[in-house]
Amino acid sequence: DRKKIYQINHLTIQNTLICPAVYLFVEKLQERLA
């Protein structure tokens, strides 16, 4: 599961270059998970 999360995060990081909104969304998600 941890590997899947890492892969998803890696893809999301690439997507943030395209869509800043995704970056903000991920930041909020990480705050909740942390």
PDB file of C-alpha atoms in Angstrom:
ATOM      1  CA  ASP A   1       0.000   0.000   0.000  1.00  0.00           C
ATOM      2  CA  ARG A   2       2.814   2.370   0.876  1.00  0.00           C
ATOM      3  CA  LYS A   3       4.311   1.870  -2.591  1.00  0.00           C
ATOM      4  CA  LYS A   4       0.983   2.743  -4.206  1.00  0.00           C
ATOM      5  CA  ILE A   5       0.778   5.920  -2.146  1.00  0.00           C
ATOM      6  CA  TYR A   6       4.313   6.825  -3.214  1.00  0.00           C
ATOM      7  CA  GLN A   7       3.462   6.255  -6.875  1.00  0.00           C
ATOM      8  CA  ILE A   8       0.284   8.317  -6.567  1.00  0.00           C
ATOM      9  CA  ASN A   9       2.230  11.122  -4.869  1.00  0.00           C
ATOM     10  CA  HIS A  10       4.878  10.990  -7.605  1.00  0.00           C
ATOM     11  CA  LEU A  11       2.212  11.307 -10.305  1.00  0.00           C
ATOM     12  CA  THR A  12       0.492  14.080  -8.379  1.00  0.00           C
ATOM     13  CA  ILE A  13       3.766  15.988  -8.052  1.00  0.00           C
ATOM     14  CA  GLN A  14       4.124  15.843 -11.834  1.00  0.00           C
ATOM     15  CA  ASN A  15       0.523  17.032 -12.197  1.00  0.00           C
ATOM     16  CA  THR A  16       1.173  20.045  -9.956  1.00  0.00           C
ATOM     17  CA  LEU A  17       3.423  21.390 -12.691  1.00  0.00           C
ATOM     18  CA  ILE A  18       0.276  21.475 -14.837  1.00  0.00           C
ATOM     19  CA  CYS A  19      -2.390  22.308 -12.278  1.00  0.00           C
ATOM     20  CA  PRO A  20      -1.618  24.376  -9.155  1.00  0.00           C
ATOM     21  CA  ALA A  21      -5.103  23.580  -7.839  1.00  0.00           C
ATOM     22  CA  VAL A  22      -4.093  19.933  -7.501  1.00  0.00           C
ATOM     23  CA  TYR A  23      -1.059  21.042  -5.501  1.00  0.00           C
ATOM     24  CA  LEU A  24      -3.231  22.976  -3.067  1.00  0.00           C
ATOM     25  CA  PHE A  25      -5.602  20.008  -2.775  1.00  0.00           C
ATOM     26  CA  VAL A  26      -2.727  17.645  -1.976  1.00  0.00           C
ATOM     27  CA  GLU A  27      -1.340  20.070   0.596  1.00  0.00           C
ATOM     28  CA  LYS A  28      -4.683  20.068   2.429  1.00  0.00           C
ATOM     29  CA  LEU A  29      -4.845  16.264   2.224  1.00  0.00           C
ATOM     30  CA  GLN A  30      -1.370  15.906   3.716  1.00  0.00           C
ATOM     31  CA  GLU A  31      -2.317  18.240   6.563  1.00  0.00           C
ATOM     32  CA  ARG A  32      -5.281  15.995   7.405  1.00  0.00           C
ATOM     33  CA  LEU A  33      -3.205  12.808   7.206  1.00  0.00           C
ATOM     34  CA  ALA A  34      -0.323  14.268   9.213  1.00  0.00           C
TER      35      ALA A  34
END
